[in-house]
Short mmCIF file of C-alpha atoms and ligand atoms in Angstrom, two decimals:
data_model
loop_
_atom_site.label_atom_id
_atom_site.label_comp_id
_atom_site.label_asym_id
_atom_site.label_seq_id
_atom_site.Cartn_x
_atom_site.Cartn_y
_atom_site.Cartn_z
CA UNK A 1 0.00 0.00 0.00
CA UNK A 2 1.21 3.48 -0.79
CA UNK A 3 0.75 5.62 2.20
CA UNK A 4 1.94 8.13 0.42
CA UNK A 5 -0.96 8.67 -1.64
CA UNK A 6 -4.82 8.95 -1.30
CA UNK A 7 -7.23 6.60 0.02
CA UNK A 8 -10.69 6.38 0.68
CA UNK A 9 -11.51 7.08 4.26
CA UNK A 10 -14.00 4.10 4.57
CA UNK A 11 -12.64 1.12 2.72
CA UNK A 12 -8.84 2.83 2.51
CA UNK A 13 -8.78 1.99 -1.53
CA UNK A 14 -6.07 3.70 -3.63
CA UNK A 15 -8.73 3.54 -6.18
CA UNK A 16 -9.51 6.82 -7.52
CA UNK A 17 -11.39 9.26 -4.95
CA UNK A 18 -15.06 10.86 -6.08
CA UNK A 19 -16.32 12.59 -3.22
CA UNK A 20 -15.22 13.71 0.06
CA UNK A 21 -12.69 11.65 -0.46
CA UNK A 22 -14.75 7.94 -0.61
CA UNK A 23 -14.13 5.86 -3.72
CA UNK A 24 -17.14 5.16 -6.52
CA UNK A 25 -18.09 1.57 -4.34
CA UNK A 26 -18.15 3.77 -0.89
CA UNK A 27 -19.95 7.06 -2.69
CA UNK A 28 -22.66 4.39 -3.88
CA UNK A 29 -22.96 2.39 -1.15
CA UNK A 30 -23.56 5.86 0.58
CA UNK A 31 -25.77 8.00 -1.74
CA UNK A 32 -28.92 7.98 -2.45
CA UNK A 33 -30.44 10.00 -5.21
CA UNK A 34 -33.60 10.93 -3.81
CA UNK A 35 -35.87 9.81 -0.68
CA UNK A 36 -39.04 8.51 -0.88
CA UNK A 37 -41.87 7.49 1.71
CA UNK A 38 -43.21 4.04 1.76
CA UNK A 39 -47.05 5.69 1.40
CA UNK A 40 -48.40 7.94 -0.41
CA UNK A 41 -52.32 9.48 -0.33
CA UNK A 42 -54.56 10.94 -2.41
CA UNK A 43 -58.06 11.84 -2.45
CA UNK A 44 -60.73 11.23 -5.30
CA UNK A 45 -64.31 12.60 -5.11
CA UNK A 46 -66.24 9.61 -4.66
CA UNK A 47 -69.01 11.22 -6.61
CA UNK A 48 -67.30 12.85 -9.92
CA UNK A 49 -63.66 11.34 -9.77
CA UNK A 50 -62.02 14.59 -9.56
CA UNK A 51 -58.36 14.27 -7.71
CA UNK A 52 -57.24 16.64 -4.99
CA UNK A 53 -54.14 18.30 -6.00
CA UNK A 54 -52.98 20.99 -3.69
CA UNK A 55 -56.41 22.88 -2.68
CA UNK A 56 -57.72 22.16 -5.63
CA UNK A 57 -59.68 19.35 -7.38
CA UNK A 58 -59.04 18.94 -11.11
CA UNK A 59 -59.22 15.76 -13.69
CA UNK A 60 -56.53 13.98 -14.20
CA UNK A 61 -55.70 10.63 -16.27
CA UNK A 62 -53.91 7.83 -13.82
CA UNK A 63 -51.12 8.34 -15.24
CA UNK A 64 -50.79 11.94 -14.24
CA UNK A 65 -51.75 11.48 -10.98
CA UNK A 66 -48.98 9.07 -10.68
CA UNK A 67 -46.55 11.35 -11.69
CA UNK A 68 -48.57 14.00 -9.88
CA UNK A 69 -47.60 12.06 -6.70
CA UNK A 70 -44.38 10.81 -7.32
CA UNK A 71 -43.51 14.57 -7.81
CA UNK A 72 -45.04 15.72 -4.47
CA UNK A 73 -43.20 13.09 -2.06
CA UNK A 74 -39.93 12.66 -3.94
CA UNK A 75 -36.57 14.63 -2.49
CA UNK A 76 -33.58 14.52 -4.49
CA UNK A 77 -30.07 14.51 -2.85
CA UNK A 78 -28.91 18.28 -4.14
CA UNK A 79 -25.69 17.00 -5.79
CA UNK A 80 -27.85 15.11 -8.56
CA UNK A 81 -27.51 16.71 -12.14
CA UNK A 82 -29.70 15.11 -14.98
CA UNK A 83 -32.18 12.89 -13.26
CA UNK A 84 -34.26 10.91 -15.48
CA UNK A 85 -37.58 8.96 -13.53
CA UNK A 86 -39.27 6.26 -15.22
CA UNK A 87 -42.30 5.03 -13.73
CA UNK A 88 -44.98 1.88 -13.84
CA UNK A 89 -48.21 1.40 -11.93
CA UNK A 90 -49.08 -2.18 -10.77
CA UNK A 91 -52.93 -1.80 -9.57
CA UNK A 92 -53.29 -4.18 -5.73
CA UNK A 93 -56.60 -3.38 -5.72
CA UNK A 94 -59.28 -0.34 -5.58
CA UNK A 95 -57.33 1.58 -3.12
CA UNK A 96 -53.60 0.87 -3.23
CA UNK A 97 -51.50 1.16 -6.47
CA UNK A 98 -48.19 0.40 -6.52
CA UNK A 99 -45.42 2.73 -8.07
CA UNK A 100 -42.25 1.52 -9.37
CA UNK A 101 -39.88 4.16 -9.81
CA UNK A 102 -36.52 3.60 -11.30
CA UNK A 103 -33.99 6.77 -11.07
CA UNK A 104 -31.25 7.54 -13.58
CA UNK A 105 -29.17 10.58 -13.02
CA UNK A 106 -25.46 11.44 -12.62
CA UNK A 107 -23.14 12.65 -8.79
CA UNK A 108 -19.94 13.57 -9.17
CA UNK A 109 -19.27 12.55 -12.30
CA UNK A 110 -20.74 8.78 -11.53
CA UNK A 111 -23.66 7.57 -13.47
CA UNK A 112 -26.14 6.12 -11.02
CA UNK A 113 -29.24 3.76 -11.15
CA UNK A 114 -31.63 3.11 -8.22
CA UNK A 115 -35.13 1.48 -7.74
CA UNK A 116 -37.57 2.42 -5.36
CA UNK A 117 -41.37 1.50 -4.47
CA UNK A 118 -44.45 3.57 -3.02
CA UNK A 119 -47.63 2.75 -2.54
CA UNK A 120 -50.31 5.23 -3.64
CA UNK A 121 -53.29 4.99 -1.50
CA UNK A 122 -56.43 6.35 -2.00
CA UNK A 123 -59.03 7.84 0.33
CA UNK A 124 -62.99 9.27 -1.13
CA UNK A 125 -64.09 12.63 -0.35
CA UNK A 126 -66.52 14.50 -1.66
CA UNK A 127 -65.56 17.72 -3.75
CA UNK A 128 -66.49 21.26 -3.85
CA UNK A 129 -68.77 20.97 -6.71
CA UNK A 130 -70.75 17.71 -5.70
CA UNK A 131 -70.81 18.98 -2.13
CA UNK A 132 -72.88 22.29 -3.53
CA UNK A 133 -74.81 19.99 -5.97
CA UNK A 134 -76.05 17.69 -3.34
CA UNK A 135 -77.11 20.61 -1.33
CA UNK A 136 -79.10 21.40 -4.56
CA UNK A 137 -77.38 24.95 -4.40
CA UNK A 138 -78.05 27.89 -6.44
CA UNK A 139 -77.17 30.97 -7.65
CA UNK A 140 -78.82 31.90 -10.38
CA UNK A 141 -81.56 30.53 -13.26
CA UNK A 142 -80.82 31.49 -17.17
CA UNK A 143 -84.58 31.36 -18.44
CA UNK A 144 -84.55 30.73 -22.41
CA UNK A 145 -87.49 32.25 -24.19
CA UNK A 146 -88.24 33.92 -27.82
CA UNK A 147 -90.07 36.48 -28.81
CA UNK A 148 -93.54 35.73 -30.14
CA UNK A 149 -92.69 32.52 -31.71
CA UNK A 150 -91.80 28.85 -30.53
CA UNK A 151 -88.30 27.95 -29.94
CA UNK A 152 -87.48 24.41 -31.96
CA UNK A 153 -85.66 21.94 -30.63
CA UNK A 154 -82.83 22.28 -32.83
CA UNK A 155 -82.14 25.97 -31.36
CA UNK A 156 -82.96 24.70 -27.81
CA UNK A 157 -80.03 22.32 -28.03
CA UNK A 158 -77.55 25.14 -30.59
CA UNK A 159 -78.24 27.73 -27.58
CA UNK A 160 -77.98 25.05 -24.64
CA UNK A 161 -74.45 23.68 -26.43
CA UNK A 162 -73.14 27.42 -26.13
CA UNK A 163 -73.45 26.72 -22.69
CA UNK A 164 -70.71 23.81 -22.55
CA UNK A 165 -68.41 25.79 -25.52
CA UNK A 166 -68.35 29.11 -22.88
CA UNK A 167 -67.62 26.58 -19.90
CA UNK A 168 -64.84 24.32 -21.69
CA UNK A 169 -63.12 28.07 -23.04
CA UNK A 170 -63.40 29.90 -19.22
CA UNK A 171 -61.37 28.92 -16.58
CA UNK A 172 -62.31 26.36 -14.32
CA UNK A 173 -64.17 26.73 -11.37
CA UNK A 174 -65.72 24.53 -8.91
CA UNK A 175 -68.94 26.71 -8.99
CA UNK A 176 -69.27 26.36 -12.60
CA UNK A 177 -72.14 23.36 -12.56
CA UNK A 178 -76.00 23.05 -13.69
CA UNK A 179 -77.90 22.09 -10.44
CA UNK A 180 -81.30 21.15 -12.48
CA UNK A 181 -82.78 22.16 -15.99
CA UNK A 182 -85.33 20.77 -17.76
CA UNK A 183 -88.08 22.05 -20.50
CA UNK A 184 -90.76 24.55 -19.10
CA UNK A 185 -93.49 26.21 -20.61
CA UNK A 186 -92.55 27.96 -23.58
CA UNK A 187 -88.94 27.57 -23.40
CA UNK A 188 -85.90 26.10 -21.24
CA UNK A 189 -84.60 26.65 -17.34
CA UNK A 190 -81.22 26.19 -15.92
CA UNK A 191 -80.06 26.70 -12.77
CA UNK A 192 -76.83 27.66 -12.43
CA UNK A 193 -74.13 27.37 -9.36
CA UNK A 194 -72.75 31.20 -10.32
CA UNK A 195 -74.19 34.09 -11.42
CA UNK A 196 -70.95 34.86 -12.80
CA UNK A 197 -71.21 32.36 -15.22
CA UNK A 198 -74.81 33.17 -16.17
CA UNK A 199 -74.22 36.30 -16.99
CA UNK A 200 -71.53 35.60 -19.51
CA UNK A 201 -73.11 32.90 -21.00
CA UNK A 202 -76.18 35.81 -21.16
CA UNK A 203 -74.04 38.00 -23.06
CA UNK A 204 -72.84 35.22 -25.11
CA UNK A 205 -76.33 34.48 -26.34
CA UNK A 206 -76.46 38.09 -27.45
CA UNK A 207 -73.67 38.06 -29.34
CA UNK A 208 -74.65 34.51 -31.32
CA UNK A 209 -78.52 35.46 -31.70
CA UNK A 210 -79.02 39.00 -30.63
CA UNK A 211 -81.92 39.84 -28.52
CA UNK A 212 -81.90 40.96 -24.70
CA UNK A 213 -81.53 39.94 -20.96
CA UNK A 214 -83.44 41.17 -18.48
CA UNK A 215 -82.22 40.84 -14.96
CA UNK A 216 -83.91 40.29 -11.73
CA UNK A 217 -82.74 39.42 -7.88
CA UNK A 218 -84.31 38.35 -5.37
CA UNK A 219 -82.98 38.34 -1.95
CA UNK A 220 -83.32 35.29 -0.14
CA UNK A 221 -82.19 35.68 3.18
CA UNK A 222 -78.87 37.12 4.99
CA UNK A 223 -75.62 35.71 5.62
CA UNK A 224 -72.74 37.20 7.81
CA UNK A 225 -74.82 40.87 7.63
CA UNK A 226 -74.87 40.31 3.68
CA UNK A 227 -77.97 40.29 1.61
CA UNK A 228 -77.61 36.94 -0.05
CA UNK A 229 -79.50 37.40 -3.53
CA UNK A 230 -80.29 35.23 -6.14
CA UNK A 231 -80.21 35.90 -9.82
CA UNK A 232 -82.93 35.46 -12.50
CA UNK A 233 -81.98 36.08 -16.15
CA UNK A 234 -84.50 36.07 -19.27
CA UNK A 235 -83.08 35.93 -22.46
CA UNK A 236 -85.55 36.66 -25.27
CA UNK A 237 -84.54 35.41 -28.44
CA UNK A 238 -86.03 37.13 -31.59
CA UNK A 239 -87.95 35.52 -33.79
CA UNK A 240 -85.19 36.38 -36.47
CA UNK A 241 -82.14 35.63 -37.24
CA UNK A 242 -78.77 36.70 -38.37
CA UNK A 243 -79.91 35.86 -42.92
CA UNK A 244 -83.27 36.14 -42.30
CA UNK A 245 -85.07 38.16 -44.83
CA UNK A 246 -87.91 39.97 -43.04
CA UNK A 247 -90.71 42.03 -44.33
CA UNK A 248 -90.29 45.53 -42.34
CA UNK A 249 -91.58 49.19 -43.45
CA UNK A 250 -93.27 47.47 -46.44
CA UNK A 251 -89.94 46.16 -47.85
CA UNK A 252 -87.41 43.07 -47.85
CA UNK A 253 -84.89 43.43 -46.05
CA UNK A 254 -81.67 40.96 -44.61
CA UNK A 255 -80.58 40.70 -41.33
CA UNK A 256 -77.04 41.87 -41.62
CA UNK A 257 -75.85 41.59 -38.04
CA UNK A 258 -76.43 42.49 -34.67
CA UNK A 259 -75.94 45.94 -32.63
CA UNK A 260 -75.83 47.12 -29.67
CA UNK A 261 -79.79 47.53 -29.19
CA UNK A 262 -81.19 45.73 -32.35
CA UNK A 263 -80.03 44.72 -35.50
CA UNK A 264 -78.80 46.12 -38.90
CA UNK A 265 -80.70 45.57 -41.99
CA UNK A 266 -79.79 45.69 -45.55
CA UNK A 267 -82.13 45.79 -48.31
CA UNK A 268 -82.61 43.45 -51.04
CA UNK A 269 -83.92 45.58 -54.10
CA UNK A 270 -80.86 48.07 -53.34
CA UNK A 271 -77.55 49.16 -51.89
CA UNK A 272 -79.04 50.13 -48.08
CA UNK A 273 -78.09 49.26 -44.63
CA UNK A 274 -80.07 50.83 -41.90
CA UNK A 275 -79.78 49.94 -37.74
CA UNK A 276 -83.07 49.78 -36.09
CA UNK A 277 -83.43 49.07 -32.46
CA UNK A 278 -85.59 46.11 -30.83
CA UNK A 279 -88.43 48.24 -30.49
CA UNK A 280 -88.58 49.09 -34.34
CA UNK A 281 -88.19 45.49 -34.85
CA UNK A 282 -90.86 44.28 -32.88
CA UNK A 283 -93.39 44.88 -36.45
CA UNK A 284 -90.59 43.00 -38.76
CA UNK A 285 -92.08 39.71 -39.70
CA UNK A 286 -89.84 37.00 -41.03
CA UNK A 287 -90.65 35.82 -44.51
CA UNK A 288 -87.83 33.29 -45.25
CA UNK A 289 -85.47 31.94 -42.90
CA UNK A 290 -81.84 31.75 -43.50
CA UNK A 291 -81.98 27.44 -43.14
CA UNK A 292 -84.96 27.94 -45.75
CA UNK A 293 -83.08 30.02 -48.55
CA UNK A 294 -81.06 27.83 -51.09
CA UNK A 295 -78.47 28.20 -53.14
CA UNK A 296 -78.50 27.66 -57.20
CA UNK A 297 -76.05 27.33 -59.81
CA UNK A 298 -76.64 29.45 -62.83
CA UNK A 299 -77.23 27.63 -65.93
CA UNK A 300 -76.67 31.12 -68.16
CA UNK A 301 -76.86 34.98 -67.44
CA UNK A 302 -77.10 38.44 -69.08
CA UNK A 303 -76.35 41.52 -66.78
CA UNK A 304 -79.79 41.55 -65.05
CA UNK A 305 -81.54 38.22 -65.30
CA UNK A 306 -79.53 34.78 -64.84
CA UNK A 307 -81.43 30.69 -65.23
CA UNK A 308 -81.39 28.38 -62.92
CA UNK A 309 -83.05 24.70 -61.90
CA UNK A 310 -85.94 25.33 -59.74
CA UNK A 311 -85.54 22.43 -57.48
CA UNK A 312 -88.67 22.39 -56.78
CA UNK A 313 -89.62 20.57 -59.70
CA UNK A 314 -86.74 20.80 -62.11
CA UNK A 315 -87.92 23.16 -64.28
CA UNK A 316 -86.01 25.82 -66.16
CA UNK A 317 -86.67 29.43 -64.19
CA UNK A 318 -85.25 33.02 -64.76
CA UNK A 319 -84.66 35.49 -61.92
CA UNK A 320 -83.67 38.99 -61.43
CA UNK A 321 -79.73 39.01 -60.39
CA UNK A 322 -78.88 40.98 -57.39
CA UNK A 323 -77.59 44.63 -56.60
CA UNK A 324 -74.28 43.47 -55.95
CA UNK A 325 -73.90 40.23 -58.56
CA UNK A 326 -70.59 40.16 -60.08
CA UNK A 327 -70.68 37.54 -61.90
CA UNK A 328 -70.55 34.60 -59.81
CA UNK A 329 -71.51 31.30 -60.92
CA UNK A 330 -74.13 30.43 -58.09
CA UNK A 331 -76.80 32.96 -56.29
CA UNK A 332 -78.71 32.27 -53.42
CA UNK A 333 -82.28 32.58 -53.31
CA UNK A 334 -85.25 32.61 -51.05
CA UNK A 335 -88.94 31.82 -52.24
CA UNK A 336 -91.15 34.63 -51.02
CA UNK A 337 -95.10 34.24 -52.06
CA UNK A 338 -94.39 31.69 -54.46
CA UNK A 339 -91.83 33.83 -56.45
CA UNK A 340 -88.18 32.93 -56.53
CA UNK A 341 -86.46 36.09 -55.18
CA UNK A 342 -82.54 36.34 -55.26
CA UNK A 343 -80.67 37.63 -52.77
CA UNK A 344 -77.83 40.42 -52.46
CA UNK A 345 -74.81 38.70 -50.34
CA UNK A 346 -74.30 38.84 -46.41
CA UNK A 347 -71.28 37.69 -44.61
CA UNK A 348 -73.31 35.02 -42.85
CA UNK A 349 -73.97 33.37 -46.03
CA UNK A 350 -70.07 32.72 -46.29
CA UNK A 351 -69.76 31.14 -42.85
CA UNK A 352 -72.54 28.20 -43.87
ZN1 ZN B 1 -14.07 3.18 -0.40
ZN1 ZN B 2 -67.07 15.69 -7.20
#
């Protein structure tokens, strides 16, 4: 033995020295890259499945969870550069998963393996959400209505899907759920968990099918010296929509789009746009409905007049082209007191 030279302080090796002056077998037998419990919990809402992850309860695939967990119990010595964890679940049975973790990572310069186990164990609860939904609570109702006409079914379930879309694009929140809804009288009810959310999914409706919300709350008892109110919103849809032609003022005119307070029209015989507020448009009556209008192909056309297929029954038919025709192969039409009537463009016709 050189005495001269270095030497491990545990086994006394000449073999090279890694750290704090142990050789690689001594450093190994010595370090471990990370410590991990035997147990881990976890908590699942025995009614929805949602996990508890710090505070909060979110979805999450098994897999995440896993590595959800593995991430919250593991501590890694502080000299490990590059760890690499790869990890497989072996189910015991509904409760207890087991995790096998196997650890890759480099210390001082020594590539390093090591296995571990922990057991994931689950415990129910009940989450924010179901807790409120049991308790049937409420905030708020989102009445759907029209004006002067029946709602179909088809819009029922457009308008009641813009409910979900708003929901899946806002950020989550536990008080975001439908506590009961159901078909009433001349239209649709659902009771909300925030008024928050019902009044953005109110303006949403706006914005996709114009018409108004009118507000009401009703206080419905007190709570810590605070009024606790609930909120009641009726949204009227109109009996038109955005491509409808409507007979208005004694002419034909298209929706265009909606404003602030009503709609803008544009006329079919001419170049014309004109806003006119809810109240004006109470007298507009809808003559053919954007679903109803088709669209032709023209067999042959002069500046003013262009043939088509009625396909109605096949026959050759000549219309009037419209205002703003430029020589486009197809036109769109609407049929109007049995006459074929075509139709000036509208942005809404491109969106179809
Ligand atoms: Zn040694
Ligand atoms: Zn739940």
């Amino acid at each position: 033995m050189d005495l001269g030279g270095e030497f491990c302080i545990i086994c006394g090796s000449t073999s090279p020295l890694v750290h704090e002056r142990m050789c690689e077998n001594c450093m190994r037998d010595r370090l471990n890259l990370a410590k991990v419990p035997k147990t881990v919990q976890h908590i699942r809402c025995a009614r929805c499945g949602l996990v508890e992850v710090q505070n909060r309860w979110i979805e999450l695939s098994d897999d995440e969870l896993w590595e959800e967990l593995v991430q919250r119990v593991l501590t890694v010595h502080e000299d490990v550069v590059g760890l690499n964890i790869s990890l497989a679940s072996e189910r015991i049975d509904d409760r207890n998963t087991r995790l096998h973790l196997e650890l890759f990572a480099e210390v001082h310069g020594v590539k390093m393996i090591e296995q571990h186990t922990i057991m994931a164990r689950m415990s129910n609860g009940v989450c924010l959400t179901c807790t409120r939904k049991a308790g049937n609570y409420f905030e708020a109702t989102v009445q759907l209505r029209s004006a002067g006409r029946r709602l179909e079914e088809s819009e029922l379930q457009q308008m009641r899907a813009s409910l979900d879309s708003l929901r899946a694009e806002m950020q989550p929140d536990p008080m975001f759920f439908v506590t009961k809804e159901g078909p009433v009288q001349g239209g649709y009810d659902i009771v909300l968990g925030s008024k928050g959310l019902a009044r953005t999914w109110g303006r949403r409706l706006i914005q996709r099918w114009g018409g108004q919300v009118k507000e009401t709350n009703s206080v419905v008892g007190r709570k810590d010296g605070v009024d606790l109110t609930r909120l009641t919103l009726l949204y009227r849809r109109p009996a038109f929509d955005v491509g409808d032609v409507v007979r208005w003022r004694d002419d034909l005119w298209r929706i265009a789009s909606w404003s602030n307070d009503g709609a803008l029209l544009s006329k079919i015989s001419h170049s014309q746009r004109t806003g006119s507020s809810w109240r004006d448009l109470e007298k507009a009556q809808v003559v053919c409905r954007h679903s109803e209008q088709v669209v032709v192909e023209l067999l042959s056309k002069d500046s003013s007049a262009g043939e088509f297929l009625d396909p109605s029954n096949w026959r050759t038919c000549t219309v009037r082209l419209p205002y703003d025709h430029q020589g486009e192969v197809s036109v769109r039409l609407a049929r109007i007191d049995a006459e074929w009537l075509a139709l000036p463009r509208l942005n809404v016709d491109e969106e179809e």
